[in-house]
Structures are given as structure tokens and as C-alpha cells.
Coordinates of C-alpha atoms in Angstrom, one line a residue:
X866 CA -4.1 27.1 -3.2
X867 CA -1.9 25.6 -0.1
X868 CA -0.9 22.6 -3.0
X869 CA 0.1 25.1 -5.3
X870 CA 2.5 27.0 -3.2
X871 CA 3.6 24.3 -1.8
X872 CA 4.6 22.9 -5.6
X873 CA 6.1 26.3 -5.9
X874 CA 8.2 26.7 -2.8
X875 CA 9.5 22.9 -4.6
X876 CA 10.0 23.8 -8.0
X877 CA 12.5 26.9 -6.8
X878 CA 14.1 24.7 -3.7
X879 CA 15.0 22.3 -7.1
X880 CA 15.9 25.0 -9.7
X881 CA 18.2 26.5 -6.8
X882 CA 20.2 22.7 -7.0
X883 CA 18.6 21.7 -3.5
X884 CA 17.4 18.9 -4.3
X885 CA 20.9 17.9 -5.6
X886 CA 22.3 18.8 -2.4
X887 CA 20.0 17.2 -0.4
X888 CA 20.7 14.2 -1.9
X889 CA 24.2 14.4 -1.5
X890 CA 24.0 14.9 2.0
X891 CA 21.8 11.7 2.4
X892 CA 23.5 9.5 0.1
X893 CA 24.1 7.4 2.7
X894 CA 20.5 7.1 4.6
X895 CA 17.6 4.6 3.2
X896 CA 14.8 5.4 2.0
X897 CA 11.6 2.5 1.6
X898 CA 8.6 3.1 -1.1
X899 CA 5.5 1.8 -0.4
X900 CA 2.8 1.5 -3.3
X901 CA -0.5 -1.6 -3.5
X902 CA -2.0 -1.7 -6.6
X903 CA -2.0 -1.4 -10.5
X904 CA -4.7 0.4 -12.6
X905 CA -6.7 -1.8 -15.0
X906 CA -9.8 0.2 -15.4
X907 CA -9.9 3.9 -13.8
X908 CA -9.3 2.7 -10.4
X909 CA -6.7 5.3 -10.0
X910 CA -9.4 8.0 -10.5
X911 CA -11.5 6.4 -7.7
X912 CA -8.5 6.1 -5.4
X913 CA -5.3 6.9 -6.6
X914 CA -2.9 6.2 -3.9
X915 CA -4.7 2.8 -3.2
X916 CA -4.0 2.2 -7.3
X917 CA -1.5 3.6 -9.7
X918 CA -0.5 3.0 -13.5
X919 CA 2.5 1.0 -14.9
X920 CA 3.6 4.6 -16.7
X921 CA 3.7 6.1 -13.0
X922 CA 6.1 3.5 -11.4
X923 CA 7.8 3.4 -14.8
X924 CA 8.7 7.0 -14.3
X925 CA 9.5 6.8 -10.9
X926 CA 12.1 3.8 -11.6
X927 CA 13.4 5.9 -14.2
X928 CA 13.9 9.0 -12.4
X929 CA 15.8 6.8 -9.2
X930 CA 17.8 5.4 -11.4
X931 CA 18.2 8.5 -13.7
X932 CA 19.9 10.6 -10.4
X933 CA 22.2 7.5 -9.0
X934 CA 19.3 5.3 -6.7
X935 CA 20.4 1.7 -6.1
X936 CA 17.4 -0.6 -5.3
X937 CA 18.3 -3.1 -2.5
X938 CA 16.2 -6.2 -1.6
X939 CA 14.2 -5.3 1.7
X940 CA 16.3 -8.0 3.6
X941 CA 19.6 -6.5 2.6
X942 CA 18.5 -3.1 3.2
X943 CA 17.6 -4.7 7.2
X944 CA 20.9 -6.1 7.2
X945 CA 22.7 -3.0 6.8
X946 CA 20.4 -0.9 9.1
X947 CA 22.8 -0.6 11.8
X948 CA 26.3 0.4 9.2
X949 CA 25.2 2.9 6.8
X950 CA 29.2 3.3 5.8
X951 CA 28.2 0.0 4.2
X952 CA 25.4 0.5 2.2
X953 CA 25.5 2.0 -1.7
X954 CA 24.7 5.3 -2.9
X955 CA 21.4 6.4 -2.1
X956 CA 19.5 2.9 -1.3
X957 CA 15.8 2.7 -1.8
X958 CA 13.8 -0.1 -1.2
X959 CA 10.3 -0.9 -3.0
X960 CA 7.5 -2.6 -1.6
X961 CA 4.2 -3.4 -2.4
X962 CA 0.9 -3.9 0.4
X963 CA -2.0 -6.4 0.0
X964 CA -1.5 -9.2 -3.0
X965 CA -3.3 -7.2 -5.6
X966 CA -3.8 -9.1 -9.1
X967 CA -2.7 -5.4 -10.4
X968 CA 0.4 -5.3 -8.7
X969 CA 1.4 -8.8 -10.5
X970 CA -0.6 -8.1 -13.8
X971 CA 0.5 -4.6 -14.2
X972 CA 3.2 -3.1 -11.9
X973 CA 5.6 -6.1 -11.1
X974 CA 6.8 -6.5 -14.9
X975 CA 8.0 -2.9 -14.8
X976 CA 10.2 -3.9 -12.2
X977 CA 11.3 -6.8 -14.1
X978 CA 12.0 -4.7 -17.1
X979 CA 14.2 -2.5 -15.1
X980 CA 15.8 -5.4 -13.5
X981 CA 15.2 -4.3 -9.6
X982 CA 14.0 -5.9 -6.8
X983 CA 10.8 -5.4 -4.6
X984 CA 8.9 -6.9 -1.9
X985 CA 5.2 -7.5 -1.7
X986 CA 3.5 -7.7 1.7
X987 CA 0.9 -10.1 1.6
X988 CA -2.7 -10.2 3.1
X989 CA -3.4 -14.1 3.3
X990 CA -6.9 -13.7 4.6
X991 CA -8.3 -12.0 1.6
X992 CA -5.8 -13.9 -1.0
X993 CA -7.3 -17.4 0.6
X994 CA -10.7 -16.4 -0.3
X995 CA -10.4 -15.2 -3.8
X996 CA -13.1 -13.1 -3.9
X997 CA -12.9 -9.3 -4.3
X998 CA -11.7 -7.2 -1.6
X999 CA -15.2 -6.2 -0.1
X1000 CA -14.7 -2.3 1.6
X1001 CA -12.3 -1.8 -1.9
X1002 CA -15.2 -2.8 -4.4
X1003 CA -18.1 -1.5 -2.1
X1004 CA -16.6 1.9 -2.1
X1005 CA -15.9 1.9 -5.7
X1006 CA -19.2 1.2 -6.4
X1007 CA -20.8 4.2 -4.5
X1008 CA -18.1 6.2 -6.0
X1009 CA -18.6 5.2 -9.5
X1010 CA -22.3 6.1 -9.0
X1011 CA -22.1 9.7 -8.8
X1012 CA -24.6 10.1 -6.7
X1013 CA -25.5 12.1 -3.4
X1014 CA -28.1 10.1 -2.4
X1015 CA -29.2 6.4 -2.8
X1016 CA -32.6 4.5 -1.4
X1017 CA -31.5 0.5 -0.7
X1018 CA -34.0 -2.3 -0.3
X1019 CA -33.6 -6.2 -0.2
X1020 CA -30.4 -6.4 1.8
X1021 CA -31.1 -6.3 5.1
X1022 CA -30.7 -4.2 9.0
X1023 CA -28.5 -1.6 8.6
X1024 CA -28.4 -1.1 4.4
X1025 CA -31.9 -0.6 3.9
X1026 CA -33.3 2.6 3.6
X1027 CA -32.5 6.0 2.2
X1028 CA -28.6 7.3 2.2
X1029 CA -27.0 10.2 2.1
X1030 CA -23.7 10.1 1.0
X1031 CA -22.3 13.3 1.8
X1032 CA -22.6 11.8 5.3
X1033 CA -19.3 10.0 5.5
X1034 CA -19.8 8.6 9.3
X1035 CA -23.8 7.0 8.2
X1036 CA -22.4 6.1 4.9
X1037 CA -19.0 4.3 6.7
X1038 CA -21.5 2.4 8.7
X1039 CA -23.5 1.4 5.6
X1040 CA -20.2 0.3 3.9
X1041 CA -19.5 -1.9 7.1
X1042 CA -22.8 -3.6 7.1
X1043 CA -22.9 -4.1 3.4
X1044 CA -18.9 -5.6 4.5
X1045 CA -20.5 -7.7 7.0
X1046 CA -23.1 -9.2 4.6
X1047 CA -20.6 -9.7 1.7
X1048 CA -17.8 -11.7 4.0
X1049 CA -20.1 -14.1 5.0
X1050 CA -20.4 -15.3 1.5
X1051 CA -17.9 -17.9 0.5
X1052 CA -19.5 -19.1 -2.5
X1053 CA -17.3 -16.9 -5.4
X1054 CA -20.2 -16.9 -7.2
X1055 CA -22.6 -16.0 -5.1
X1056 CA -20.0 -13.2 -3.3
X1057 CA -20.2 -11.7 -6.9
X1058 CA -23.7 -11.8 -7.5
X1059 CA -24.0 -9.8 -4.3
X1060 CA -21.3 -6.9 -5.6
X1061 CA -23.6 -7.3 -8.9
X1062 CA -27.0 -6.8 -7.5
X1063 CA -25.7 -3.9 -5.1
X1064 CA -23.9 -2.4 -8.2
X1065 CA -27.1 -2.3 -10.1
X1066 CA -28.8 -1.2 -7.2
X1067 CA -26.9 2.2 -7.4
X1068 CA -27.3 2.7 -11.1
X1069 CA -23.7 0.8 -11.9
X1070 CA -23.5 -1.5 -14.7
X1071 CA -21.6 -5.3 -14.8
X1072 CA -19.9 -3.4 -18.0
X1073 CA -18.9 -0.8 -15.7
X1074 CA -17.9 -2.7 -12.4
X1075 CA -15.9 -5.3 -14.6
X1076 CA -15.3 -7.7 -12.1
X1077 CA -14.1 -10.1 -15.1
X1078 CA -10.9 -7.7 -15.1
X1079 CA -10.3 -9.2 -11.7
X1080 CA -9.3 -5.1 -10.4
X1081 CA -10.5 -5.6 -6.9
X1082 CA -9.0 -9.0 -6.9
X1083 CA -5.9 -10.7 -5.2
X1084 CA -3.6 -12.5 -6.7
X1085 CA -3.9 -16.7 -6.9
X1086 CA -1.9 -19.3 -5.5
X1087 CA -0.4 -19.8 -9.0
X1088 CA 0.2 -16.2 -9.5
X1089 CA 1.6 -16.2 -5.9
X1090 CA 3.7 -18.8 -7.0
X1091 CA 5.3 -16.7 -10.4
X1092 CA 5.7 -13.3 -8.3
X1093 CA 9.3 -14.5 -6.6
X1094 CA 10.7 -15.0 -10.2
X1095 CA 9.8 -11.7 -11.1
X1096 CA 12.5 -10.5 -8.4
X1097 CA 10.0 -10.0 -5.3
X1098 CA 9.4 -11.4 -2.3
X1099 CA 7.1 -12.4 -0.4
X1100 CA 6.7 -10.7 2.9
X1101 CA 3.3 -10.3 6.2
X1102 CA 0.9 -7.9 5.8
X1103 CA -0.8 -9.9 8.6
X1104 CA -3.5 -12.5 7.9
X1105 CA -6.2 -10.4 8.9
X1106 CA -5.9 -6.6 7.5
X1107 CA -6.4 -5.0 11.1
X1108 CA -3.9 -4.2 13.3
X1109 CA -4.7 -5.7 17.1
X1110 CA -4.5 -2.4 19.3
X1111 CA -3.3 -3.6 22.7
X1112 CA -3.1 -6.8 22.4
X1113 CA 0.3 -8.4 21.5
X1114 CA -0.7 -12.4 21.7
X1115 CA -3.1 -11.7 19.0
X1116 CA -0.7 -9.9 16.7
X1117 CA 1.5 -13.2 17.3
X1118 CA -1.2 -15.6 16.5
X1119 CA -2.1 -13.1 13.1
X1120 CA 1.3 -13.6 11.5
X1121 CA 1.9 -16.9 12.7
X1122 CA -1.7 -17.9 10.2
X1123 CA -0.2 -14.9 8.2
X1124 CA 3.7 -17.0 7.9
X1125 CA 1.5 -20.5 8.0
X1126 CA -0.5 -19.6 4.8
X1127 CA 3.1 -18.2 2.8
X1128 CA 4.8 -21.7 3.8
X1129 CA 2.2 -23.6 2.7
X1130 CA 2.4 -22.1 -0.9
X1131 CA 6.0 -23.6 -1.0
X1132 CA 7.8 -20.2 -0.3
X1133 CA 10.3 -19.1 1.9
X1134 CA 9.9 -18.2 5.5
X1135 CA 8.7 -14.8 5.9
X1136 CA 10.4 -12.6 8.4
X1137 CA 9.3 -8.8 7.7
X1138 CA 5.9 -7.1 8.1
X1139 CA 4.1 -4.2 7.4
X1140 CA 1.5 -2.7 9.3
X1141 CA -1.9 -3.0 8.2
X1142 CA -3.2 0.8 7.1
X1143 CA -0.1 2.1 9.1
X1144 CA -1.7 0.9 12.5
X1145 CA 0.8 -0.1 15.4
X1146 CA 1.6 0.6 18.8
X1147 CA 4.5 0.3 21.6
X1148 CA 3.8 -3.6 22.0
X1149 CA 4.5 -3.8 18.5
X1150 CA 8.7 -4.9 19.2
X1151 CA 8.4 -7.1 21.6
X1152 CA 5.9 -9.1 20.0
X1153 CA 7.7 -9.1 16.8
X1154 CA 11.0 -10.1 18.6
X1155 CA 9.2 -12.8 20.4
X1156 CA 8.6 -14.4 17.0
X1157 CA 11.4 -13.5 14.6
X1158 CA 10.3 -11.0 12.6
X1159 CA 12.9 -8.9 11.4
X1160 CA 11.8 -5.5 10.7
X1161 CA 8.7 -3.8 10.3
X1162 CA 8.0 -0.8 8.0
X1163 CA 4.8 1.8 9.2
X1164 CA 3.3 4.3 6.6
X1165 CA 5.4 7.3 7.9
X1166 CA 7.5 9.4 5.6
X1167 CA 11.3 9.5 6.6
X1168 CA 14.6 8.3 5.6
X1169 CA 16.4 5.9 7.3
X1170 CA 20.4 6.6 9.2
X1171 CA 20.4 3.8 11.3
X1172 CA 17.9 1.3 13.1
X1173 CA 18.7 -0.7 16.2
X1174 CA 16.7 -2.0 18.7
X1175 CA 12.9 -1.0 18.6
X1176 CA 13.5 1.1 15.8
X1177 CA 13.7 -2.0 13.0
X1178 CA 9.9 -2.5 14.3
X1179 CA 8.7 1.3 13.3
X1180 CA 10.8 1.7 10.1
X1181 CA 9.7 5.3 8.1
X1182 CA 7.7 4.4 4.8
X1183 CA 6.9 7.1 1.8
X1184 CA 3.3 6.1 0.3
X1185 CA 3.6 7.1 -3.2
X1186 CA 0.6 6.7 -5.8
X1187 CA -1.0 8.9 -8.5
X1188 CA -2.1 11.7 -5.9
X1189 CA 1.8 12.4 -5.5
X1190 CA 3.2 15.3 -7.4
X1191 CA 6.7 14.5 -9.1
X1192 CA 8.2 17.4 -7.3
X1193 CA 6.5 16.0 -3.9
X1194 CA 8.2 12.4 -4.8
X1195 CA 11.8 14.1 -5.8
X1196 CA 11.4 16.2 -2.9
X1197 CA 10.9 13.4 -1.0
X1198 CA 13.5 10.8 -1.9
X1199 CA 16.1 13.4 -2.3
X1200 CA 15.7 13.9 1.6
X1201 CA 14.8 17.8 1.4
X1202 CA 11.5 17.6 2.4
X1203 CA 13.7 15.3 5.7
X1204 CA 15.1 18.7 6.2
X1205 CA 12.2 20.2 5.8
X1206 CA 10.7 18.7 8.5
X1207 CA 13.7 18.6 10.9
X1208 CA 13.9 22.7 10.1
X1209 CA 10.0 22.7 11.9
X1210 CA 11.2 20.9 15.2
X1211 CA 8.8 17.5 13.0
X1212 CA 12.0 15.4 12.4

């Protein structure tokens, strides 16, 4: 019900020209899309702002440029943070999180058709050891089961036992223990026998899991290597996918393995991050200062006048996926649901 109004109060802000207006107003002001993966099986059923379809981000490219959107590269969109006179009509910038083998296999070429630019934030922990992202697959897995209630045995403290799902703090902790078990396999082949044999455990097939699509997988180093021709580059997610609370030396020594594992595919030093599931705090600046990282983009919706100072380290981020009504996304990047907020003291 709240949804529905909400699409409603939308649709008549846009039929009223609004959204024309609003964009108007903001021509000036940046605006940064974040998105992670493409959909190769129904992933974007399971989670559909984690994965989204090349048709989605097709229309989405169509519509920016459709209403007068120029797509910048991420590093020119930082160098013009502080002169918005200078920037062109109504820049957007489009990034990618993780290192997803969707984003390349799927969602990349539509970029490439359009002929725009994107950034992809890499993860180098998970795209060094090749094997399917474990809390992505695990999840899927109980998902794709359909059940309320599952009884585990053969794995071990903590997974054994009888579950019930609906209880999403027990069945978090049975996720992180399954998590636990699966990292310490290196062996590929034996890290996927483990997915298997939990998969079957829960009533999923290997037809249904189709880990040969390579869904929950990151890119390889030779994809890695193709993605900067397709017009995007290659930017730290951090090397581990956690965000170090309080503690500023270990967010130096993360992206310096993060920045150490980029270089040593041949690629260009990386100098923007993104924060890993939107986490950061006030150390955040300094830190990135410290080691020359240039900007720094957070999961927060907002558009952008001008960034100096700390505020190139907390840049405002729209998460867009499949779960994202067109009108929400319009709303959105024409800058009137920015005035919406600013209207309820939010902005």
C-alpha cells in the first residue's frame, strides 16, 4: 500500500512536468549509479538489487540518454567536484561493486553498445580465489529451497541440527558458520563440492544451482584483463569485503593488498574506493588522504553540487537494481525525490 502511493504521488509529480523541472534545476549537480551484478539464471528473483538483467540497464541507458544525461568517467566526474559551472548537462556516473563474471558477461557490453563509460569496484580477495562468493551462493541456496525448515547433518558445530528459517538472526548465524566452513576450502574443486553437497542437502539440484554458469562467480584475471577495453575502469572495493570500523591503519593496509593485487594484473594505479556494503566512518578521510585515494562513493542517495575536503570521501550513491520502480529511478536522477527530501528537513 505505502509503495503504491508512493508510485502514485510520482506518476502525478511527473505528469505535472516536475520531473522536467527538477531536472532543469539540477542540470548542473552529479549524480553516481551504483549496480553489482548481471542475471544469468533467476538470480534477480533471489536478490534483485544484488543482480539485475542486461534489458534493465539497457533501459536505464536509454532513458539517461533519452532526457539529455552525459555519462562522465568516475575520474573526470572527481575532477570537476569542486566547479560545477564546468561540468556538462546533467552528469551521471556508472559504477559497478564486487568483480562479478555477470557484470562482464552480461551488463558491461550494454555499456559498450551505448558507447559510455563505467567504473567497476573491485573486491580482490574474492576475485584471487576464484571460487563462488560463499554468503551470495549459501543464501541463494536456502532461498531457492523454499522451505521453512531444514534438518543438517555431516557438517559440523554450529550447521548441524534442525533450522528454522523464518528465524533470520539463528539462520544468519548458520549462514556464517556454513561461510566459515566453505572459506577454508581453497581447493576449487573441493569449495564446490561443498556448495553441492549443502545444495542437495536442502532439496536443490546441481541442474538448479548451475554453478557451471559461473552466477556467483568473479571475474578472472583474463577477464579482468578485457574489462578496461570495454570502457571501464578499474577501481577498490577493498581487498577484504568489510569495512574496518574504528580502525584507520587497517583500512590503509586493506587497499594497499586491495591496489597491490590491481597493479599486479598490469593495470593502472587505482585511486577511488567504494565502501564495502556502504559501511564507513569519520576516520574514513584521513585515512584515505594519507594514501591517495581520491574519492570515495558510500551507498547514500543524493546528488552531488560540490565536494571539497572530507566530502570527496562520503560521495552520495543511488543503488539501482530490479527492485527499483522506473518512476523511483526517474524520480531519482531527475533530482525531485533531492527536493523531496530537502522539503522534510532529510537533505
Amino acid at each position: 500500500m505505502k509503495k503504491t502511493l508512493k508510485l502514485s504521488v510520482l506518476w502525478l509529480a511527473r505528469a505535472l512536468g516536475l520531473f522536467g523541472l527538477s531536472r532543469r534545476l539540477t542540470r548542473s549537480k552529479l549524480r553516481i549509479l551504483c549496480y553489482h551484478g548481471g542475471n544469468i539464471g533467476d538470480e534477480r528473483q533471489f536478490n534483485p538489487l544484488l543482480f539485475c538483467s542486461a534489458e534493465h540497464l539497457d533501459a536505464r541507458v536509454r532513458w539517461l540518454k533519452d532526457k539529455g544525461f552525459t555519462v562522465v568517467p568516475l575520474d573526470a566526474a572527481v575532477d570537476g567536484l569542486a566547479t560545477p559551472q564546468a561540468r556538462p548537462a546533467l552528469p551521471v556516473v556508472l559504477t559497478f561493486d564486487d568483480g562479478w563474471y555477470s557484470t562482464y558477461q552480461a551488463l558491461l557490453p550494454v555499456l559498450a553498445r551505448h558507447g559510455v563509460p563505467s567504473t567497476l569496484y573491485l573486491c580482490t580477495q574474492y576475485f584471487e580465489r576464484g571460487n563462488p562468493i560463499p554468503p551470495v551462493v549459501l543464501n541463494y541456496i536456502l532461498w531457492k529451497s523454499g522451505k521453512s525448515e531444514i534438518d543438517l547433518s555431516g557438517f559440523g558445530p554450529g550447521i548441524d541440527g534442525h533450522h528454522v528459517l523464518a528465524d533470520r538472526p539463528a539462520t544468519r548465524r548458520l549462514v556464517e558458520a556454513l561461510v566459515e566452513q566453505l572459506e577454508a576450502i581453497a581447493d576449487p574443486v573441493a569449495n564446490r563440492a561443498f556448495v553441492e553437497r549443502f545444495a542437495a542437502a536442502v532439496g536443490v539440484s546441481d541442474a538448479e544451482l548451475d554453478l557451471a554458469s559461473r552466477r556467483f562467480d568473479y571475474v578472472t584475471p583474463d577477464e579482468l584483463a578485457r574489462i578496461p577495453g570495454l570502457g571501464c575502469a578499474i577501481e577498490l572495493h577493498g581487498h577484504v569485503h568489510l569495512y574496518p570500523v574504528g580502525v584507520p591503519q587497517r583500512l590503509k593496509d586493506d587497499l594497499a593488498a586491495c591496489a597491490s593485487v590491481i597493479r599486479g594484473q598490469g593495470l593502472p594505479e587505482p585511486r577511488h574506493y567504494c565502501y564495502p556494503s556502504g559501511d564507513y566512518d569519520h576516520n574514513a578521510h584521513a585515512a584515505l588522504q594519507e594514501i591517495g585515494v581520491r574519492s570515495a562513493t558510500t551507498c547514500l542517495p543524493g546528488l552531488i553540487d560540490t565536494a571539497t575536503g572530507r566530502d570527496v570521501s562520503y560521495l552520495p550513491r543511488f543503488l539501482d537494481g530490479e527492485r527499483i520502480h522506473a518512476l523511483e529511478f526517474e524520480a531519482e536522477m531527475s533530482g525531485f525525490s533531492d527536493f523531496l527530501k530537502r522539503l522534510a528537513g532529510r537533505g
